[in-house]
Amino acid sequence: MNRDVIKFLHQIGVDTRFISIIDEHILINNQRFSRFSNKRQETFIKKFPSFSISRSKIFQKICTRASRILANSLKPGERIFIIENDKCSNFILDVIIEPYKRKYGIEIIYGNDLEDANKHNADSVALPLNLDDEVQKILGKILNGEKIEVYSLKNRYDTENNLKLIYPLINVPRSWLVSWLEKLDFEYKYSNESTESDLIEFFEGFIPDVRENILKSALYVDKESIQ
């Protein structure tokens, strides 16, 4: 089915590198680059009436930020492993990475843990750490009087299993994910009861883009300490 869908989308002028195709759902990652106009949508639905098409602006923002990470993390033909331990996180990673099958010719594989990834000869493991998760870890280090470290920077490689670790959502605020998933009737479960999350909410009232700025500062300090 997907091969026929992709072939037809190419025929009507849609760039499938900028859309995600999951079962009978199409999610547009970038409206302009995909060239998936309303007229083309009408033509497509006539051919495949069972499909739904989403033009969520918040999802497009998420994909734009994720693409900056993925463009520098993925290599053509890589086998990307997703750990099947959380339905919601799996869905997010699957939808965001899916277009890279056509962009870079990657393969997405699934399993239970990093040992499974090794058994499947994976090259990389995609992990669901988001911007809030990372910033809370940074603040936790500060509050405990420990050396500032950026988790995604320090954990880029699993030497035991010889796997590269990638974090597509590291620049994506949790609130964006929650907002997008709620519209799809997904429940994104997370713990928001911590001193770190309370601090972020407090700072948010005074500092624009506080999460992004904390991560940027921590990256600078962490990289300086490595040199």
PDB file of C-alpha atoms in Angstrom:
ATOM      1  CA  MET A   1       0.000   0.000   0.000  1.00  0.00           C
ATOM      2  CA  ASN A   2       2.679   2.529   1.021  1.00  0.00           C
ATOM      3  CA  ARG A   3       4.626   1.985  -2.212  1.00  0.00           C
ATOM      4  CA  ASP A   4       1.506   2.770  -4.246  1.00  0.00           C
ATOM      5  CA  VAL A   5       0.800   5.790  -2.037  1.00  0.00           C
ATOM      6  CA  ILE A   6       4.333   7.161  -2.380  1.00  0.00           C
ATOM      7  CA  LYS A   7       4.343   6.571  -6.130  1.00  0.00           C
ATOM      8  CA  PHE A   8       1.053   8.428  -6.550  1.00  0.00           C
ATOM      9  CA  LEU A   9       2.181  11.320  -4.324  1.00  0.00           C
ATOM     10  CA  HIS A  10       5.271  11.716  -6.515  1.00  0.00           C
ATOM     11  CA  GLN A  11       3.064  11.708  -9.613  1.00  0.00           C
ATOM     12  CA  ILE A  12       0.933  14.594  -8.332  1.00  0.00           C
ATOM     13  CA  GLY A  13       4.001  16.618  -7.290  1.00  0.00           C
ATOM     14  CA  VAL A  14       4.256  15.990  -3.520  1.00  0.00           C
ATOM     15  CA  ASP A  15       7.762  15.755  -2.040  1.00  0.00           C
ATOM     16  CA  THR A  16       7.446  12.757   0.292  1.00  0.00           C
ATOM     17  CA  ARG A  17      10.686  13.622   2.100  1.00  0.00           C
ATOM     18  CA  PHE A  18       8.665  16.190   4.050  1.00  0.00           C
ATOM     19  CA  ILE A  19       5.684  14.103   5.115  1.00  0.00           C
ATOM     20  CA  SER A  20       5.287  11.141   7.478  1.00  0.00           C
ATOM     21  CA  ILE A  21       3.238   8.143   6.390  1.00  0.00           C
ATOM     22  CA  ILE A  22       2.016   5.966   9.267  1.00  0.00           C
ATOM     23  CA  ASP A  23      -0.563   3.306   8.390  1.00  0.00           C
ATOM     24  CA  GLU A  24      -3.337   5.268   6.655  1.00  0.00           C
ATOM     25  CA  HIS A  25      -2.340   8.641   8.061  1.00  0.00           C
ATOM     26  CA  ILE A  26      -0.217  11.348   6.476  1.00  0.00           C
ATOM     27  CA  LEU A  27       1.301  14.031   8.696  1.00  0.00           C
ATOM     28  CA  ILE A  28       2.866  17.000   6.954  1.00  0.00           C
ATOM     29  CA  ASN A  29       6.281  17.894   8.389  1.00  0.00           C
ATOM     30  CA  ASN A  30       6.830  21.013   6.284  1.00  0.00           C
ATOM     31  CA  GLN A  31       3.939  22.534   4.348  1.00  0.00           C
ATOM     32  CA  ARG A  32       6.057  24.553   1.915  1.00  0.00           C
ATOM     33  CA  PHE A  33       8.722  21.971   1.139  1.00  0.00           C
ATOM     34  CA  SER A  34       6.235  19.101   0.804  1.00  0.00           C
ATOM     35  CA  ARG A  35       4.214  21.040  -1.793  1.00  0.00           C
ATOM     36  CA  PHE A  36       1.134  19.221  -0.476  1.00  0.00           C
ATOM     37  CA  SER A  37      -1.452  21.843  -1.446  1.00  0.00           C
ATOM     38  CA  ASN A  38      -5.185  21.602  -0.788  1.00  0.00           C
ATOM     39  CA  LYS A  39      -5.729  20.856  -4.468  1.00  0.00           C
ATOM     40  CA  ARG A  40      -3.236  17.976  -4.350  1.00  0.00           C
ATOM     41  CA  GLN A  41      -4.912  16.751  -1.176  1.00  0.00           C
ATOM     42  CA  GLU A  42      -8.257  16.570  -2.968  1.00  0.00           C
ATOM     43  CA  THR A  43      -6.652  14.615  -5.808  1.00  0.00           C
ATOM     44  CA  PHE A  44      -4.993  12.242  -3.352  1.00  0.00           C
ATOM     45  CA  ILE A  45      -8.141  11.594  -1.279  1.00  0.00           C
ATOM     46  CA  LYS A  46     -10.087  10.707  -4.426  1.00  0.00           C
ATOM     47  CA  LYS A  47      -7.510   7.973  -5.075  1.00  0.00           C
ATOM     48  CA  PHE A  48      -7.066   6.903  -1.422  1.00  0.00           C
ATOM     49  CA  PRO A  49     -10.293   7.851   0.438  1.00  0.00           C
ATOM     50  CA  SER A  50      -9.393   5.880   3.590  1.00  0.00           C
ATOM     51  CA  PHE A  51      -6.411   8.144   4.354  1.00  0.00           C
ATOM     52  CA  SER A  52      -6.408  11.093   6.742  1.00  0.00           C
ATOM     53  CA  ILE A  53      -4.092  14.089   6.335  1.00  0.00           C
ATOM     54  CA  SER A  54      -2.854  16.278   9.196  1.00  0.00           C
ATOM     55  CA  ARG A  55      -1.505  19.806   8.719  1.00  0.00           C
ATOM     56  CA  SER A  56      -0.757  20.511  12.378  1.00  0.00           C
ATOM     57  CA  LYS A  57       1.365  23.650  12.771  1.00  0.00           C
ATOM     58  CA  ILE A  58       2.739  22.530  16.140  1.00  0.00           C
ATOM     59  CA  PHE A  59       3.824  19.217  14.577  1.00  0.00           C
ATOM     60  CA  GLN A  60       5.610  21.108  11.815  1.00  0.00           C
ATOM     61  CA  LYS A  61       7.459  23.149  14.463  1.00  0.00           C
ATOM     62  CA  ILE A  62       8.476  19.930  16.217  1.00  0.00           C
ATOM     63  CA  CYS A  63       9.758  18.455  12.941  1.00  0.00           C
ATOM     64  CA  THR A  64      11.729  21.605  12.115  1.00  0.00           C
ATOM     65  CA  ARG A  65      13.629  21.424  15.405  1.00  0.00           C
ATOM     66  CA  ALA A  66      14.096  17.658  15.180  1.00  0.00           C
ATOM     67  CA  SER A  67      15.456  17.962  11.631  1.00  0.00           C
ATOM     68  CA  ARG A  68      18.382  20.078  12.852  1.00  0.00           C
ATOM     69  CA  ILE A  69      19.492  17.168  15.022  1.00  0.00           C
ATOM     70  CA  LEU A  70      18.717  14.387  12.561  1.00  0.00           C
ATOM     71  CA  ALA A  71      20.465  16.097   9.651  1.00  0.00           C
ATOM     72  CA  ASN A  72      23.712  16.025  11.643  1.00  0.00           C
ATOM     73  CA  SER A  73      23.173  12.620  13.281  1.00  0.00           C
ATOM     74  CA  LEU A  74      22.034  10.308  10.507  1.00  0.00           C
ATOM     75  CA  LYS A  75      23.999   8.844   7.639  1.00  0.00           C
ATOM     76  CA  PRO A  76      22.516   7.418   4.422  1.00  0.00           C
ATOM     77  CA  GLY A  77      21.474   3.793   4.733  1.00  0.00           C
ATOM     78  CA  GLU A  78      21.743   3.621   8.541  1.00  0.00           C
ATOM     79  CA  ARG A  79      19.692   1.174  10.578  1.00  0.00           C
ATOM     80  CA  ILE A  80      17.943   3.169  13.319  1.00  0.00           C
ATOM     81  CA  PHE A  81      16.709   1.292  16.379  1.00  0.00           C
ATOM     82  CA  ILE A  82      13.701   2.382  18.479  1.00  0.00           C
ATOM     83  CA  ILE A  83      13.183   0.760  21.887  1.00  0.00           C
ATOM     84  CA  GLU A  84       9.593  -0.443  22.295  1.00  0.00           C
ATOM     85  CA  ASN A  85       9.138   0.474  25.951  1.00  0.00           C
ATOM     86  CA  ASP A  86       6.579   3.265  25.749  1.00  0.00           C
ATOM     87  CA  LYS A  87       3.785   3.473  23.182  1.00  0.00           C
ATOM     88  CA  CYS A  88       3.649   7.262  23.144  1.00  0.00           C
ATOM     89  CA  SER A  89       7.413   7.855  22.872  1.00  0.00           C
ATOM     90  CA  ASN A  90       7.675   5.139  20.215  1.00  0.00           C
ATOM     91  CA  PHE A  91       4.963   6.848  18.175  1.00  0.00           C
ATOM     92  CA  ILE A  92       6.664  10.252  18.396  1.00  0.00           C
ATOM     93  CA  LEU A  93      10.044   8.910  17.267  1.00  0.00           C
ATOM     94  CA  ASP A  94       8.484   6.751  14.551  1.00  0.00           C
ATOM     95  CA  VAL A  95       6.533   9.641  13.020  1.00  0.00           C
ATOM     96  CA  ILE A  96       9.453  12.085  13.127  1.00  0.00           C
ATOM     97  CA  ILE A  97      12.058   9.679  11.744  1.00  0.00           C
ATOM     98  CA  GLU A  98       9.825   8.001   9.122  1.00  0.00           C
ATOM     99  CA  PRO A  99      10.504  10.555   6.298  1.00  0.00           C
ATOM    100  CA  TYR A 100      14.225   9.806   6.551  1.00  0.00           C
ATOM    101  CA  LYS A 101      13.496   6.463   4.918  1.00  0.00           C
ATOM    102  CA  ARG A 102      13.067   8.525   1.754  1.00  0.00           C
ATOM    103  CA  LYS A 103      15.507  11.329   2.563  1.00  0.00           C
ATOM    104  CA  TYR A 104      18.465   9.114   3.495  1.00  0.00           C
ATOM    105  CA  GLY A 105      17.303   5.579   2.753  1.00  0.00           C
ATOM    106  CA  ILE A 106      17.454   4.592   6.424  1.00  0.00           C
ATOM    107  CA  GLU A 107      15.745   1.566   7.940  1.00  0.00           C
ATOM    108  CA  ILE A 108      13.820   1.720  11.223  1.00  0.00           C
ATOM    109  CA  ILE A 109      13.919  -1.395  13.391  1.00  0.00           C
ATOM    110  CA  TYR A 110      12.367  -2.129  16.779  1.00  0.00           C
ATOM    111  CA  GLY A 111      13.148  -4.169  19.874  1.00  0.00           C
ATOM    112  CA  ASN A 112      13.228  -4.302  23.657  1.00  0.00           C
ATOM    113  CA  ASP A 113      16.663  -2.970  24.651  1.00  0.00           C
ATOM    114  CA  LEU A 114      20.172  -2.050  23.508  1.00  0.00           C
ATOM    115  CA  GLU A 115      21.194  -5.697  23.386  1.00  0.00           C
ATOM    116  CA  ASP A 116      18.342  -6.226  20.929  1.00  0.00           C
ATOM    117  CA  ALA A 117      19.664  -3.340  18.851  1.00  0.00           C
ATOM    118  CA  ASN A 118      23.009  -5.071  18.639  1.00  0.00           C
ATOM    119  CA  LYS A 119      21.400  -8.348  17.591  1.00  0.00           C
ATOM    120  CA  HIS A 120      19.621  -6.504  14.770  1.00  0.00           C
ATOM    121  CA  ASN A 121      22.904  -4.925  13.611  1.00  0.00           C
ATOM    122  CA  ALA A 122      21.602  -1.409  14.293  1.00  0.00           C
ATOM    123  CA  ASP A 123      23.884   1.571  13.725  1.00  0.00           C
ATOM    124  CA  SER A 124      22.074   4.059  15.966  1.00  0.00           C
ATOM    125  CA  VAL A 125      19.472   4.137  18.721  1.00  0.00           C
ATOM    126  CA  ALA A 126      16.919   6.964  18.767  1.00  0.00           C
ATOM    127  CA  LEU A 127      15.977   8.024  22.302  1.00  0.00           C
ATOM    128  CA  PRO A 128      12.981  10.194  23.351  1.00  0.00           C
ATOM    129  CA  LEU A 129      14.822  12.663  25.652  1.00  0.00           C
ATOM    130  CA  ASN A 130      13.215  16.082  25.121  1.00  0.00           C
ATOM    131  CA  LEU A 131      14.267  19.643  25.976  1.00  0.00           C
ATOM    132  CA  ASP A 132      12.523  19.671  29.373  1.00  0.00           C
ATOM    133  CA  ASP A 133      14.072  16.323  30.326  1.00  0.00           C
ATOM    134  CA  GLU A 134      17.548  17.631  29.505  1.00  0.00           C
ATOM    135  CA  VAL A 135      17.117  20.970  31.269  1.00  0.00           C
ATOM    136  CA  GLN A 136      15.763  19.269  34.400  1.00  0.00           C
ATOM    137  CA  LYS A 137      18.872  17.060  34.481  1.00  0.00           C
ATOM    138  CA  ILE A 138      21.072  20.170  34.193  1.00  0.00           C
ATOM    139  CA  LEU A 139      19.238  21.952  37.018  1.00  0.00           C
ATOM    140  CA  GLY A 140      19.453  18.793  39.128  1.00  0.00           C
ATOM    141  CA  LYS A 141      23.257  18.876  38.810  1.00  0.00           C
ATOM    142  CA  ILE A 142      23.323  22.538  39.828  1.00  0.00           C
ATOM    143  CA  LEU A 143      21.034  22.015  42.838  1.00  0.00           C
ATOM    144  CA  ASN A 144      23.143  19.088  44.029  1.00  0.00           C
ATOM    145  CA  GLY A 145      26.366  21.086  43.725  1.00  0.00           C
ATOM    146  CA  GLU A 146      27.660  18.761  41.000  1.00  0.00           C
ATOM    147  CA  LYS A 147      29.621  19.568  37.859  1.00  0.00           C
ATOM    148  CA  ILE A 148      27.344  20.757  35.062  1.00  0.00           C
ATOM    149  CA  GLU A 149      26.992  18.120  32.375  1.00  0.00           C
ATOM    150  CA  VAL A 150      24.711  17.851  29.364  1.00  0.00           C
ATOM    151  CA  TYR A 151      23.339  14.312  29.300  1.00  0.00           C
ATOM    152  CA  SER A 152      22.890  14.121  25.519  1.00  0.00           C
ATOM    153  CA  LEU A 153      26.438  15.410  25.009  1.00  0.00           C
ATOM    154  CA  LYS A 154      28.027  12.967  27.460  1.00  0.00           C
ATOM    155  CA  ASN A 155      25.973  10.000  26.261  1.00  0.00           C
ATOM    156  CA  ARG A 156      26.443   9.981  22.523  1.00  0.00           C
ATOM    157  CA  TYR A 157      27.800   6.477  22.259  1.00  0.00           C
ATOM    158  CA  ASP A 158      27.137   3.129  23.911  1.00  0.00           C
ATOM    159  CA  THR A 159      30.552   1.502  23.934  1.00  0.00           C
ATOM    160  CA  GLU A 160      29.309  -1.791  25.359  1.00  0.00           C
ATOM    161  CA  ASN A 161      27.006  -2.395  22.395  1.00  0.00           C
ATOM    162  CA  ASN A 162      28.940  -0.289  19.859  1.00  0.00           C
ATOM    163  CA  LEU A 163      25.955   1.949  19.112  1.00  0.00           C
ATOM    164  CA  LYS A 164      25.548   5.651  18.398  1.00  0.00           C
ATOM    165  CA  LEU A 165      22.846   7.347  20.498  1.00  0.00           C
ATOM    166  CA  ILE A 166      20.737  10.107  18.936  1.00  0.00           C
ATOM    167  CA  TYR A 167      18.218  12.472  20.529  1.00  0.00           C
ATOM    168  CA  PRO A 168      15.803  13.847  17.882  1.00  0.00           C
ATOM    169  CA  LEU A 169      13.666  15.682  20.487  1.00  0.00           C
ATOM    170  CA  ILE A 170      16.461  17.341  22.441  1.00  0.00           C
ATOM    171  CA  ASN A 171      15.446  20.824  21.209  1.00  0.00           C
ATOM    172  CA  VAL A 172      11.696  20.211  21.471  1.00  0.00           C
ATOM    173  CA  PRO A 173       9.809  21.535  24.540  1.00  0.00           C
ATOM    174  CA  ARG A 174       7.588  18.991  26.242  1.00  0.00           C
ATOM    175  CA  SER A 175       4.598  21.330  26.006  1.00  0.00           C
ATOM    176  CA  TRP A 176       4.752  21.146  22.186  1.00  0.00           C
ATOM    177  CA  LEU A 177       4.634  17.354  22.293  1.00  0.00           C
ATOM    178  CA  VAL A 178       1.740  17.367  24.765  1.00  0.00           C
ATOM    179  CA  SER A 179      -0.222  19.896  22.692  1.00  0.00           C
ATOM    180  CA  TRP A 180       0.248  17.937  19.471  1.00  0.00           C
ATOM    181  CA  LEU A 181      -0.485  14.520  20.979  1.00  0.00           C
ATOM    182  CA  GLU A 182      -3.628  15.690  22.778  1.00  0.00           C
ATOM    183  CA  LYS A 183      -5.154  16.523  19.383  1.00  0.00           C
ATOM    184  CA  LEU A 184      -4.442  12.929  18.314  1.00  0.00           C
ATOM    185  CA  ASP A 185      -6.045  11.561  21.509  1.00  0.00           C
ATOM    186  CA  PHE A 186      -2.693  10.342  22.838  1.00  0.00           C
ATOM    187  CA  GLU A 187      -1.881  10.688  26.519  1.00  0.00           C
ATOM    188  CA  TYR A 188       1.742  11.723  27.011  1.00  0.00           C
ATOM    189  CA  LYS A 189       2.595  10.544  30.521  1.00  0.00           C
ATOM    190  CA  TYR A 190       5.391  12.311  32.394  1.00  0.00           C
ATOM    191  CA  SER A 191       6.219  13.398  35.919  1.00  0.00           C
ATOM    192  CA  ASN A 192       6.036  17.145  36.461  1.00  0.00           C
ATOM    193  CA  GLU A 193       6.412  17.102  40.241  1.00  0.00           C
ATOM    194  CA  SER A 194       9.992  18.056  40.995  1.00  0.00           C
ATOM    195  CA  THR A 195      11.971  21.047  42.209  1.00  0.00           C
ATOM    196  CA  GLU A 196      13.605  21.256  38.781  1.00  0.00           C
ATOM    197  CA  SER A 197      10.307  21.492  36.891  1.00  0.00           C
ATOM    198  CA  ASP A 198       9.010  24.061  39.405  1.00  0.00           C
ATOM    199  CA  LEU A 199      12.132  26.159  38.813  1.00  0.00           C
ATOM    200  CA  ILE A 200      11.662  26.044  35.050  1.00  0.00           C
ATOM    201  CA  GLU A 201       8.068  27.223  35.420  1.00  0.00           C
ATOM    202  CA  PHE A 202       9.205  30.049  37.733  1.00  0.00           C
ATOM    203  CA  PHE A 203      11.977  31.210  35.380  1.00  0.00           C
ATOM    204  CA  GLU A 204       9.612  30.993  32.425  1.00  0.00           C
ATOM    205  CA  GLY A 205       7.687  33.987  33.774  1.00  0.00           C
ATOM    206  CA  PHE A 206      10.800  36.190  33.565  1.00  0.00           C
ATOM    207  CA  ILE A 207      13.116  34.745  30.906  1.00  0.00           C
ATOM    208  CA  PRO A 208      12.049  34.211  27.267  1.00  0.00           C
ATOM    209  CA  ASP A 209      12.983  30.769  25.893  1.00  0.00           C
ATOM    210  CA  VAL A 210      14.359  29.796  29.301  1.00  0.00           C
ATOM    211  CA  ARG A 211      14.755  26.104  28.414  1.00  0.00           C
ATOM    212  CA  GLU A 212      16.689  26.831  25.247  1.00  0.00           C
ATOM    213  CA  ASN A 213      18.909  29.347  27.053  1.00  0.00           C
ATOM    214  CA  ILE A 214      19.712  26.995  29.948  1.00  0.00           C
ATOM    215  CA  LEU A 215      20.674  24.236  27.513  1.00  0.00           C
ATOM    216  CA  LYS A 216      22.752  26.627  25.407  1.00  0.00           C
ATOM    217  CA  SER A 217      24.649  27.853  28.478  1.00  0.00           C
ATOM    218  CA  ALA A 218      25.199  24.314  29.774  1.00  0.00           C
ATOM    219  CA  LEU A 219      26.489  23.177  26.372  1.00  0.00           C
ATOM    220  CA  TYR A 220      28.994  26.036  26.389  1.00  0.00           C
ATOM    221  CA  VAL A 221      30.217  25.209  29.911  1.00  0.00           C
ATOM    222  CA  ASP A 222      30.326  21.470  29.228  1.00  0.00           C
ATOM    223  CA  LYS A 223      32.249  21.827  25.964  1.00  0.00           C
ATOM    224  CA  GLU A 224      34.685  24.212  27.611  1.00  0.00           C
ATOM    225  CA  SER A 225      35.371  21.655  30.343  1.00  0.00           C
ATOM    226  CA  ILE A 226      36.108  18.971  27.724  1.00  0.00           C
ATOM    227  CA  GLN A 227      38.740  21.096  25.954  1.00  0.00           C
TER     228      GLN A 227
END
